[in-house]
Coordinates of C-alpha atoms in Angstrom, one line a residue:
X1 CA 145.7 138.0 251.4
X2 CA 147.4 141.4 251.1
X3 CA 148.0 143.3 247.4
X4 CA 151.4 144.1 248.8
X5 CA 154.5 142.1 247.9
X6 CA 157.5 142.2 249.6
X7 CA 160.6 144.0 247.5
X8 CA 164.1 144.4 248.3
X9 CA 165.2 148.2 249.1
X10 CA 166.3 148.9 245.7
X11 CA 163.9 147.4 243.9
X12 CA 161.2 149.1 246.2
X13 CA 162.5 152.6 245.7
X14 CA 162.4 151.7 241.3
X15 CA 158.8 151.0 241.9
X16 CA 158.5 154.0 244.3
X17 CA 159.2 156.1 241.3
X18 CA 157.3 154.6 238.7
X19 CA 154.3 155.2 241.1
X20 CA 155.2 159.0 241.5
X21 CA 156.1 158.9 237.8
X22 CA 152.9 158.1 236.6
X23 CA 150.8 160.4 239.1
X24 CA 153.1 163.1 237.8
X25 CA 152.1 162.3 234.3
X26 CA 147.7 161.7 235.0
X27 CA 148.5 165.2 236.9
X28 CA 149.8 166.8 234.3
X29 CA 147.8 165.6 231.5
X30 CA 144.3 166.6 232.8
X31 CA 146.0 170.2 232.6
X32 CA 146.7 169.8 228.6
X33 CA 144.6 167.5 227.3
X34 CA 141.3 168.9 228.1
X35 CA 142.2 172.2 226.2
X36 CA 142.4 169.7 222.9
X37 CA 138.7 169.0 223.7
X38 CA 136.7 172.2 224.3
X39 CA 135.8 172.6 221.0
X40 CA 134.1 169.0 221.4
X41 CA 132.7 169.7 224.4
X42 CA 131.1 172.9 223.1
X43 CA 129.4 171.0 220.6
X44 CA 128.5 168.1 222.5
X45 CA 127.7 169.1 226.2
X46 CA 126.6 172.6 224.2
X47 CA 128.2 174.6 226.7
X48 CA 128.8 178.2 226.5
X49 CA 132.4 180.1 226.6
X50 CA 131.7 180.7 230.2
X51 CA 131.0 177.0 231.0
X52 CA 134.3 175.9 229.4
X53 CA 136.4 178.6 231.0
X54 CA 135.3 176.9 234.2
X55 CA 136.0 173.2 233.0
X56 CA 139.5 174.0 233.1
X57 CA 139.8 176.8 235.7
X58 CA 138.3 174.4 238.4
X59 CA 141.2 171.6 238.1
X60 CA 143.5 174.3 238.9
X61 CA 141.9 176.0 241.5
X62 CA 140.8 173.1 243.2
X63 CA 144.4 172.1 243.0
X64 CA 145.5 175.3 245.0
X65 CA 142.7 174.8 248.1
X66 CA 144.4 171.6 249.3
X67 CA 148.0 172.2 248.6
X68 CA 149.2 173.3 252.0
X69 CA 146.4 171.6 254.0
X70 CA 147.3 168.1 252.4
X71 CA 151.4 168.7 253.0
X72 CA 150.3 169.1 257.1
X73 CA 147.9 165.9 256.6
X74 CA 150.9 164.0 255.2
X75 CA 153.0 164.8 257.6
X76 CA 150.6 163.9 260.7
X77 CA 149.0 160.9 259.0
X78 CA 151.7 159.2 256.5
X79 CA 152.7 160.6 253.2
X80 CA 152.0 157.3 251.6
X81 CA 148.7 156.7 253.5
X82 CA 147.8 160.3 251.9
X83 CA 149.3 159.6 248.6
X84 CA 147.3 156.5 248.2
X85 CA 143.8 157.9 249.5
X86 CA 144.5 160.8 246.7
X87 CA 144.8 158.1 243.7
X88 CA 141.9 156.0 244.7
X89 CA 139.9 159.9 244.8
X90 CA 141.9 160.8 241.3
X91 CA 140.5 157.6 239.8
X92 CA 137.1 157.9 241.1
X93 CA 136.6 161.7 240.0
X94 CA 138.0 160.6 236.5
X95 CA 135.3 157.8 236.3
X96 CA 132.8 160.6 236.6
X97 CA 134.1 163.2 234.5
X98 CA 133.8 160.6 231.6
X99 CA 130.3 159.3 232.5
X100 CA 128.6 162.4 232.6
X101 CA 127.0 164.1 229.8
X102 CA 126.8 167.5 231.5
X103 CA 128.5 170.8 231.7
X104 CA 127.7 171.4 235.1
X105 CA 128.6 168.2 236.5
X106 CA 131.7 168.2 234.6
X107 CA 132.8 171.3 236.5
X108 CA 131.9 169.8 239.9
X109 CA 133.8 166.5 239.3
X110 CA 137.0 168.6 237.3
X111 CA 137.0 170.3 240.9
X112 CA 137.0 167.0 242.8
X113 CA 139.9 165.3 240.4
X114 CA 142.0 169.3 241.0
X115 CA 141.3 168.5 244.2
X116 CA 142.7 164.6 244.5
X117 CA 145.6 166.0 241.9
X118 CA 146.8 168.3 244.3
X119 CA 147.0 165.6 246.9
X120 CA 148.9 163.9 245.1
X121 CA 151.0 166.9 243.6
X122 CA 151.7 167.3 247.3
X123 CA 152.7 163.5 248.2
X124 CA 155.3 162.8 245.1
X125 CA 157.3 165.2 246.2
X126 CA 157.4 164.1 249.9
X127 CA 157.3 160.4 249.3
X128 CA 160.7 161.2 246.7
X129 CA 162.5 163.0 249.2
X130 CA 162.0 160.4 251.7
X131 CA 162.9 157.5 249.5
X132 CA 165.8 159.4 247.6
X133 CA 168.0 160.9 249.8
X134 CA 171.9 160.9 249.1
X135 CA 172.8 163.5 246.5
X136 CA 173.1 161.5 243.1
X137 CA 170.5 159.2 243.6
X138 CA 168.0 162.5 244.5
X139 CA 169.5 163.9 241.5
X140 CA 168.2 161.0 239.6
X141 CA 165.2 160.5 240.9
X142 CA 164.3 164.4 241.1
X143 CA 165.5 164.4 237.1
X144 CA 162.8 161.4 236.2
X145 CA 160.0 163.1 238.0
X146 CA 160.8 166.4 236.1
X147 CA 160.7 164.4 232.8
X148 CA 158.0 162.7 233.1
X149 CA 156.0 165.5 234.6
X150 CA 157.2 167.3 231.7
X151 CA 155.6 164.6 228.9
X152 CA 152.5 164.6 231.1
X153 CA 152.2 168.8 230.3
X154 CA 153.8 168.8 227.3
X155 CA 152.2 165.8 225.2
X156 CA 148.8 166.7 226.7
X157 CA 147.1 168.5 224.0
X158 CA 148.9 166.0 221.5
X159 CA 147.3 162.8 223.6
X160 CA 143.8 164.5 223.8
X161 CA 143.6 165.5 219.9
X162 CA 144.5 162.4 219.6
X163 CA 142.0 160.9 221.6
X164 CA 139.1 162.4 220.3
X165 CA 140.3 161.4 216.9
X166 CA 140.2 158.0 216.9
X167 CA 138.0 157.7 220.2
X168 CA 136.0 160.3 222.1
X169 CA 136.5 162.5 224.4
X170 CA 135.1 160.6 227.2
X171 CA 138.5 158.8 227.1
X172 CA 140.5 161.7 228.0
X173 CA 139.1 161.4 231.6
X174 CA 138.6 157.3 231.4
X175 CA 142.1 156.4 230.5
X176 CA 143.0 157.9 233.9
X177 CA 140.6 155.3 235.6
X178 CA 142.7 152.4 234.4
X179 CA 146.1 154.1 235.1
X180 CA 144.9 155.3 239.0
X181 CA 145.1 151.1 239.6
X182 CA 148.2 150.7 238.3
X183 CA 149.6 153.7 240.4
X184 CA 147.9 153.0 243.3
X185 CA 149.5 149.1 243.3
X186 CA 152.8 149.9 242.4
X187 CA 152.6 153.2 245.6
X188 CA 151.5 150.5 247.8
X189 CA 154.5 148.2 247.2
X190 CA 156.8 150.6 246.4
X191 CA 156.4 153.7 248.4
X192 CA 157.7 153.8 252.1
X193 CA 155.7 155.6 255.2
X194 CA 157.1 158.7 256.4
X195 CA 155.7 161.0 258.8
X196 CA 156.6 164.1 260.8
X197 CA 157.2 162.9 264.7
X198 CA 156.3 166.0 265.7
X199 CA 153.4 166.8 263.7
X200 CA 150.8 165.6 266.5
X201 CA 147.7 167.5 266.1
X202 CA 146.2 169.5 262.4
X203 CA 146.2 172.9 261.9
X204 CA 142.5 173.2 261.3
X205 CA 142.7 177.5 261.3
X206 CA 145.5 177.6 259.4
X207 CA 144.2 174.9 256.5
X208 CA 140.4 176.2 256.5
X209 CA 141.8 179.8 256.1
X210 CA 144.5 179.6 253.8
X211 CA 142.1 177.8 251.3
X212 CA 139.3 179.9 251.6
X213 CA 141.7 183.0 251.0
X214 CA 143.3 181.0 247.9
X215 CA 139.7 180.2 246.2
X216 CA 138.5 183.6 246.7
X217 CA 141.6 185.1 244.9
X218 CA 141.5 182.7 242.2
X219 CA 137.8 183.7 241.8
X220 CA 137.9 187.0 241.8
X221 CA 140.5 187.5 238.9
X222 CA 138.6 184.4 237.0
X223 CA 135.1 185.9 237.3
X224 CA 136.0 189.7 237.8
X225 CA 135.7 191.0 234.2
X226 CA 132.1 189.3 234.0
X227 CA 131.0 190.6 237.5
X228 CA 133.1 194.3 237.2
X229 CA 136.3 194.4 239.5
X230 CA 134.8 197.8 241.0
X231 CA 131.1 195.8 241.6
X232 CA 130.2 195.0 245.1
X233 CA 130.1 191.1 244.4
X234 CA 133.5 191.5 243.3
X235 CA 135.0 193.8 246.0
X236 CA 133.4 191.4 248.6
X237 CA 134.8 188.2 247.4
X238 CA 138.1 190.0 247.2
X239 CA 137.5 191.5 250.9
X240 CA 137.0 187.6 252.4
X241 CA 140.3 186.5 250.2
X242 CA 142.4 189.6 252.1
X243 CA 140.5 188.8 255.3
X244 CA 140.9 185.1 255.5
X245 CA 144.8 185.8 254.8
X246 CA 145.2 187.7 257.5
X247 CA 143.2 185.5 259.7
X248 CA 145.6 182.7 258.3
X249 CA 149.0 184.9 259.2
X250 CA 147.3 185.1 262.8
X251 CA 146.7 181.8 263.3
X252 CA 149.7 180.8 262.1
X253 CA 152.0 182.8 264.6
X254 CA 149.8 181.9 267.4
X255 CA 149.5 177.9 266.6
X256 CA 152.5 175.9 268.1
X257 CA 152.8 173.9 265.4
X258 CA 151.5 176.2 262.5
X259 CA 151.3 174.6 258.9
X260 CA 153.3 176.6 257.3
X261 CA 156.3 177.2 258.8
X262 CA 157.6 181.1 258.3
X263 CA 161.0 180.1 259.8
X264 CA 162.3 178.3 256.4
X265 CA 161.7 181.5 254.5
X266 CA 165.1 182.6 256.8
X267 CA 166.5 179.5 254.6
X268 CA 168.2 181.7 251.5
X269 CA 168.3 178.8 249.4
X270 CA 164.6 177.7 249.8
X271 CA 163.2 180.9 249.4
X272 CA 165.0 181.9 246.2
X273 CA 163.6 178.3 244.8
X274 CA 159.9 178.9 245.6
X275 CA 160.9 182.5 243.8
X276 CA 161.7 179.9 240.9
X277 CA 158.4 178.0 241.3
X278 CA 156.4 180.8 241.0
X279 CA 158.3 182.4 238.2
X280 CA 157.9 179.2 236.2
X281 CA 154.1 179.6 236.8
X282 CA 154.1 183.3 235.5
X283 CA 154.8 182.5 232.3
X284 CA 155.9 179.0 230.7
X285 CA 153.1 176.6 232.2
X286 CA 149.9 178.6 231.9
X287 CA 150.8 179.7 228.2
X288 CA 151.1 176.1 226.9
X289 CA 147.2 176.7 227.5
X290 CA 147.3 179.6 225.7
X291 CA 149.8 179.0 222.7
X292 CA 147.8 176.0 220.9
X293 CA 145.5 178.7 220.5
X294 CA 147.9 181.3 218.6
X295 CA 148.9 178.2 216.3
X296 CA 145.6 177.4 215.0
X297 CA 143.5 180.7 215.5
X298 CA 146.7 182.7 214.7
X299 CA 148.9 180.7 211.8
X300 CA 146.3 178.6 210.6
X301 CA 147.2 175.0 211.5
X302 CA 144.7 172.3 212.5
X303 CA 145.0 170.7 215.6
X304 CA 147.4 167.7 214.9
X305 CA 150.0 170.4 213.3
X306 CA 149.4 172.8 216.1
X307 CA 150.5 169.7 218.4
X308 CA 153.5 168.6 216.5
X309 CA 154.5 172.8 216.6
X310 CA 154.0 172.9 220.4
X311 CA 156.8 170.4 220.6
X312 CA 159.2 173.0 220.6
X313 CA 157.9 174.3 223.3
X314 CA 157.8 171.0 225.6
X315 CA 160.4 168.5 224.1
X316 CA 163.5 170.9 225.8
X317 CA 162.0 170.6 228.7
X318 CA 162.0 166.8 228.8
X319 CA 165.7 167.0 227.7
X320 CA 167.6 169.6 230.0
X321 CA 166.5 167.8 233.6
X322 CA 169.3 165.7 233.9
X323 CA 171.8 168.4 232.8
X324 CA 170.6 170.5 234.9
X325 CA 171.0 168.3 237.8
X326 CA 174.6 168.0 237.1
X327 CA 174.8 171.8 236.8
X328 CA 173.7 172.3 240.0
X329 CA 176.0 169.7 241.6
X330 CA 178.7 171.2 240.2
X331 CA 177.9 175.0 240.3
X332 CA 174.6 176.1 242.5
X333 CA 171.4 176.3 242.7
X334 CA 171.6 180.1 243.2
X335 CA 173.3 180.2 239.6
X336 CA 171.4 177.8 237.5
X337 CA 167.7 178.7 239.0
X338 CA 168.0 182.4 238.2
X339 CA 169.7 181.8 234.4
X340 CA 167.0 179.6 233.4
X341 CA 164.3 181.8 234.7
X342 CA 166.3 184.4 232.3
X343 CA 166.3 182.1 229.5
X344 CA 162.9 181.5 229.9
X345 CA 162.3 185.2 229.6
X346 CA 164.2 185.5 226.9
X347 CA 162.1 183.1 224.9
X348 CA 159.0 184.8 225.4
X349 CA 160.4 188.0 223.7
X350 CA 161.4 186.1 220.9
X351 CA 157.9 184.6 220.3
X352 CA 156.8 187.7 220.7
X353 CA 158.9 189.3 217.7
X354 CA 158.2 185.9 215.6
X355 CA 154.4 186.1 216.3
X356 CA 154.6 189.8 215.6
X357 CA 157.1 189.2 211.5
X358 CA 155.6 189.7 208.3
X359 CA 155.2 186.5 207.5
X360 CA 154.7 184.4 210.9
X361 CA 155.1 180.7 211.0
X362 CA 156.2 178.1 213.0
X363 CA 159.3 179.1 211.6
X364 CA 159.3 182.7 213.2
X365 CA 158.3 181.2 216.4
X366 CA 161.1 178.1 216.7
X367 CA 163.8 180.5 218.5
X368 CA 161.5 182.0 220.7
X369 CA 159.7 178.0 221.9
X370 CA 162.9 176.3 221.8
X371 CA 164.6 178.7 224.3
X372 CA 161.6 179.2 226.6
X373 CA 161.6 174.8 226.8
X374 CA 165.4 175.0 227.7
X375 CA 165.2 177.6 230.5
X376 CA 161.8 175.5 232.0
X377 CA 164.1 172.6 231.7
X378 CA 166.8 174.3 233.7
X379 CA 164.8 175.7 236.4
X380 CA 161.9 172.8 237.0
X381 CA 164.0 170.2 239.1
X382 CA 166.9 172.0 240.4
X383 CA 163.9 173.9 242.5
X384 CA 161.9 171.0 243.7
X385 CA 165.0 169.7 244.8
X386 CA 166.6 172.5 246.0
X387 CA 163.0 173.4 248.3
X388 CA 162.9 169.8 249.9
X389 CA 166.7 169.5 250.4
X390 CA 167.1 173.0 252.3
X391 CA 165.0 172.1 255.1
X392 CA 164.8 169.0 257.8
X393 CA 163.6 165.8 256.5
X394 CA 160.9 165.3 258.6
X395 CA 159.1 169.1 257.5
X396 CA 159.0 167.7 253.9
X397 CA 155.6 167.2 253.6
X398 CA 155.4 171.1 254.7
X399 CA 158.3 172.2 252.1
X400 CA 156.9 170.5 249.3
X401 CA 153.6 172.1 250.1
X402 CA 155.0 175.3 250.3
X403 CA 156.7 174.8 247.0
X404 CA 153.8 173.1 245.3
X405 CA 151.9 176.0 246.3
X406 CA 154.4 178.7 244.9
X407 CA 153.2 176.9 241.6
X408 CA 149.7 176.0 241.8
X409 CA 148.7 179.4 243.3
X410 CA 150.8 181.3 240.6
X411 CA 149.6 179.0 237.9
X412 CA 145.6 179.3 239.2
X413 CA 146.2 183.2 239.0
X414 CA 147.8 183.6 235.9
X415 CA 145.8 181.5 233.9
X416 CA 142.9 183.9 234.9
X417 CA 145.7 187.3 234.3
X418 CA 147.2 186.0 230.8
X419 CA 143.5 185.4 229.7
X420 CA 142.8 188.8 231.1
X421 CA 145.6 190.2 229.4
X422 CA 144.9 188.0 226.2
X423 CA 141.6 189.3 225.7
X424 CA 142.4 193.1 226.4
X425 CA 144.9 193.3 223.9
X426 CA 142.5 191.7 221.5
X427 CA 140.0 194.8 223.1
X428 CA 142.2 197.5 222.3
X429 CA 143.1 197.0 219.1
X430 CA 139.4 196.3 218.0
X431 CA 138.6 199.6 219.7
X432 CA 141.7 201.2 217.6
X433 CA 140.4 200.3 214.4
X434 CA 136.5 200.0 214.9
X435 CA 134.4 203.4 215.3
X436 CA 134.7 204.9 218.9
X437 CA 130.8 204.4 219.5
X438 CA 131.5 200.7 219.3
X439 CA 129.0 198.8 222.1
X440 CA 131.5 198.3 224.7
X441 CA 129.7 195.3 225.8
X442 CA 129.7 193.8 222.5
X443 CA 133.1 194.8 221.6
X444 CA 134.2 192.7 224.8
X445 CA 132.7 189.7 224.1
X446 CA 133.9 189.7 220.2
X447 CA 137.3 190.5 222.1
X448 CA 136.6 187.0 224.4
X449 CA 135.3 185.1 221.4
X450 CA 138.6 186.1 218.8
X451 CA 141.0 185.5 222.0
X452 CA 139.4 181.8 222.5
X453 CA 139.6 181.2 218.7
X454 CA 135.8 181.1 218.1
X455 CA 135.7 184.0 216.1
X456 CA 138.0 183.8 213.4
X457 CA 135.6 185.0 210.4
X458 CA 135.0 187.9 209.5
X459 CA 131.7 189.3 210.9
X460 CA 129.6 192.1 209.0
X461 CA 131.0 195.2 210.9
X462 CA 134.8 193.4 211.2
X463 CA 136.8 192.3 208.2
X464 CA 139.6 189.2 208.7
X465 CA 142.3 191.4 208.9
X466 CA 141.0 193.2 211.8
X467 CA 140.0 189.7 213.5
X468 CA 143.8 188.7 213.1
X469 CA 145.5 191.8 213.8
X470 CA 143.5 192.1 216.5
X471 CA 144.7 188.2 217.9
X472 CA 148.2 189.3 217.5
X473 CA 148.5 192.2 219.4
X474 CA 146.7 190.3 221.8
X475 CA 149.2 187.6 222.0
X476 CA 151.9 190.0 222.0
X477 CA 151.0 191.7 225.3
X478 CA 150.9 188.0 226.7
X479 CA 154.4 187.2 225.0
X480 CA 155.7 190.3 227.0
X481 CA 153.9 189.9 230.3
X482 CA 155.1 186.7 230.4
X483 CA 158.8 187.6 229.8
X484 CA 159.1 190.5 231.4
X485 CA 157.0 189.0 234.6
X486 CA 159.7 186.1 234.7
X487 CA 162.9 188.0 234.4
X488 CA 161.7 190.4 237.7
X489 CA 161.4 186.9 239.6
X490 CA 164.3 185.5 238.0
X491 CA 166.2 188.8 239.6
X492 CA 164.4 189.0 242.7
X493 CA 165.0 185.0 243.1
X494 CA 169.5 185.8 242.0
X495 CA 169.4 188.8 245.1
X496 CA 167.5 186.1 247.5
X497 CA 169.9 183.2 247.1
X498 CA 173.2 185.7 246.8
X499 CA 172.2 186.8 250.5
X500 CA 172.2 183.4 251.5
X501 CA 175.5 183.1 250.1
X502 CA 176.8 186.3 251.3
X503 CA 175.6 185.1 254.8
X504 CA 177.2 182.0 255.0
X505 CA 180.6 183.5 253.8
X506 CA 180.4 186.4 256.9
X507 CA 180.2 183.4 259.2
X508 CA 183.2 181.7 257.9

């Protein structure tokens, strides 16, 4: 008796995409949703502000380690033999992220489900462009996947407020337990094997050392203000992140088969797209983390309204997909990657002059989230389509790793550098209007506590006016570094592609 049942080809790619649809959406969820519950977990696992950092710092670090090293698996071993072991592992770490009843563990197993999301990350992508590969139907396909990953980001902290309302918050991670067998039934019926012909043995240098470089990065920027950037701990994590890089560039241009290709950067079009992933990932993705916060700490609302306000922010990007498709069909993706990078940009410094009005509301900050949701919307698909669809079909497990990891890696970083940047802002303006013999130690960790949303009352040496003046410069230096860190990529990514073009008119 087998669990697979035999489907005719179109029916088999529908259920194909329902199986990557809904990995895209558990993915994406255990990125929102658990923000929704710190507060609950605080109270209930008591952990400190430390310990909850690292709940949701080790999904997407984790995520980051495997990226490349499970694009050269897929390729050597079958993407859906890959994709499948990742949802059974998704499932399984889910399980115990909703059984246990400690912080500790809860790290450890939110690092085992980063991990088995990042597999899968990894395999949607290639198992798509396999299935889906004449224009319109990719364009569909591509658009659904963008969608859906979309809801799973956007509705996140909705679903897990949500969750702990009329459940608890066990259920975030449990409902994912349920939803891994459904995925995993419909991939094994749906999803066809694809491999790499010539992929015959693993890059074991290359995946060890790129990793290892990756976690110690992510690390460092994570854990440097509690360690000191300048300490030696610090410095020496940061020396085996440089060295294991370099190892990794080595290995690479000495392996024959290396597993990650250098050659497909010469590709114009797929380098100015995984310009676009990472720009995404400097500012739109990691701040949905972020804004929830300014909502409730900064205007006041309670969680459900802070939810229904971040819909600005996400319901655009579940709209503008399938236009954007089109858009690229018909123009290029070296026109519509770049504008919605700008528009993206442009959003941010309109949050930033709504957060910062007399008067801020939801109201002040509609422009700014509406406009930041349409550019995402414009640039999320048109990239992963435009990274898998520049290079040969068979290295699509390696392009979609390379892409994937444009977004994790940028994502992983900047979470740690907007909460850096968050909480520094918040610093200096308590330093501007406290006494200059303020502890500096205890002027920090006020700083960390008012930036997490902890500290919103007024303490006996800081009145309520300082507290919020102090959370909305700090949100305005992330509202610029966000913008102003996207519209560099989003000209960096326009020269990229225009050389591309440039070179393929000089041949003509």
């Amino acid at each position: 008796m087998t669990l697979a049942v035999p489907l005719s080809p179109s029916r088999q790619s529908s259920v194909a995409l329902a199986a990557v649809c809904l990995s895209s959406l558990m993915f994406g969820l255990e990125i929102s949703s658990v923000p929704a519950i710190l507060p609950t977990l605080e109270q209930v696992l008591h952990a400190d502000f430390k310990q909850l950092q690292w709940i949701m710092n080790a999904y997407t670090i984790a995520v980051t380690t495997v990226l490349m090293a499970t694009g050269t698996l897929a390729d050597r071993y079958g993407r859906k033999r890959v994709f499948l072991i990742g949802i059974v592992a998704f499932g399984i770490a889910s399980l115990i992220c909703g059984l246990t009843q400690s912080a500790t563990v809860l790290i450890v197993a939110r690092f085992l489900q980063g991990m088995s999301g990042g597999v899968m990350l990894i395999c949607q992508v290639a198992v798509l462009s396999h299935q889906f590969r004449e224009g319109r139907e990719r364009g569909m396909a591509f658009g659904w996947w963008g969608v859906i990953f979309g809801i799973g980001l956007g509705f996140g902290p909705i679903v897990g407020g949500v969750i702990v309302a009329l459940s608890s918050w066990e259920w975030v991670f449990l409902v994912h337990v349920a939803l891994s067998v459904v995925t995993f039934l419909l991939a094994l019926n749906g999803a066809q094997e694809s491999r790499d012909p010539g992929a015959t043995h693993l890059d074991l240098a290359g995946i060890l050392t790129l990793s290892l470089s990756v976690f110690c990065l992510a690390f460092f920027i994570t854990q440097g203000p509690d360690l000191g950037f300048s300490s030696a701990a610090a410095l020496a994590i940061l020396g085996v992140a440089v060295a294991s890089f370099i190892v990794f560039l080595v290995a690479e241009k000495l392996s024959p088969r290396p597993m990650f290709d250098f050659s497909v950067f010469r590709i114009h079009a797929f380098s100015g797209a995984v310009i676009g992933s990472a720009a995404m990932n400097i500012s739109f993705w990691q701040f949905m983390i972020y804004l929830p916060i300014w909502f409730q700490a900064g205007l006041g609302y309670d969680s459900m309204a802070a939810g229904l306000a971040l819909l600005a922010y996400t319901l655009p990007t579940l709209a503008v997909p399938p236009l954007a498709e089109r858009l690229s069909l018909r123009y290029r993706p070296g026109l519509v990657i770049p504008a919605g990078l700008f528009i993206i940009g442009l959003g941010f410094i309109l949050m930033k002059l709504g957060s910062a009005a007399a008067h801020a509301s939801w109201l002040t900050m509609l422009p700014g989230c509406l406009l930041a949701g349409i550019g995402l919307g414009f640039t999320n698909t048109p990239v992963t389509n435009t990274t898998t669809g520049s290079v040969p079909n068979e290295r699509a497990g390696m392009a979609s790793g390379i892409d994937m990891s444009a977004r994790m890696i940028s994502l992983a970083v900047n979470i740690a550098l907007m909460g850096f940047v968050l909480v520094e802002g918040v610093r200096a303006s308590l330093a501007a209007a406290l006494p200059s013999d303020a502890d500096v130690l205890q002027l920090r960790s006020l700083a960390e506590r008012i930036a997490s949303g902890t500290a919103l009352l007024p303490t006996e040496d800081v009145s309520a006016a300082v507290v919020h003046e102090a959370l909305t410069e700090g949100f305005g230096w992330v509202m610029l570094y966000g913008g102003i860190g996207v519209w560099l990529l989003a000209a960096l990514s326009f020269v990229v592609f225009g050389r591309g073009e440039t070179a393929c008119s000089s041949h003509e």
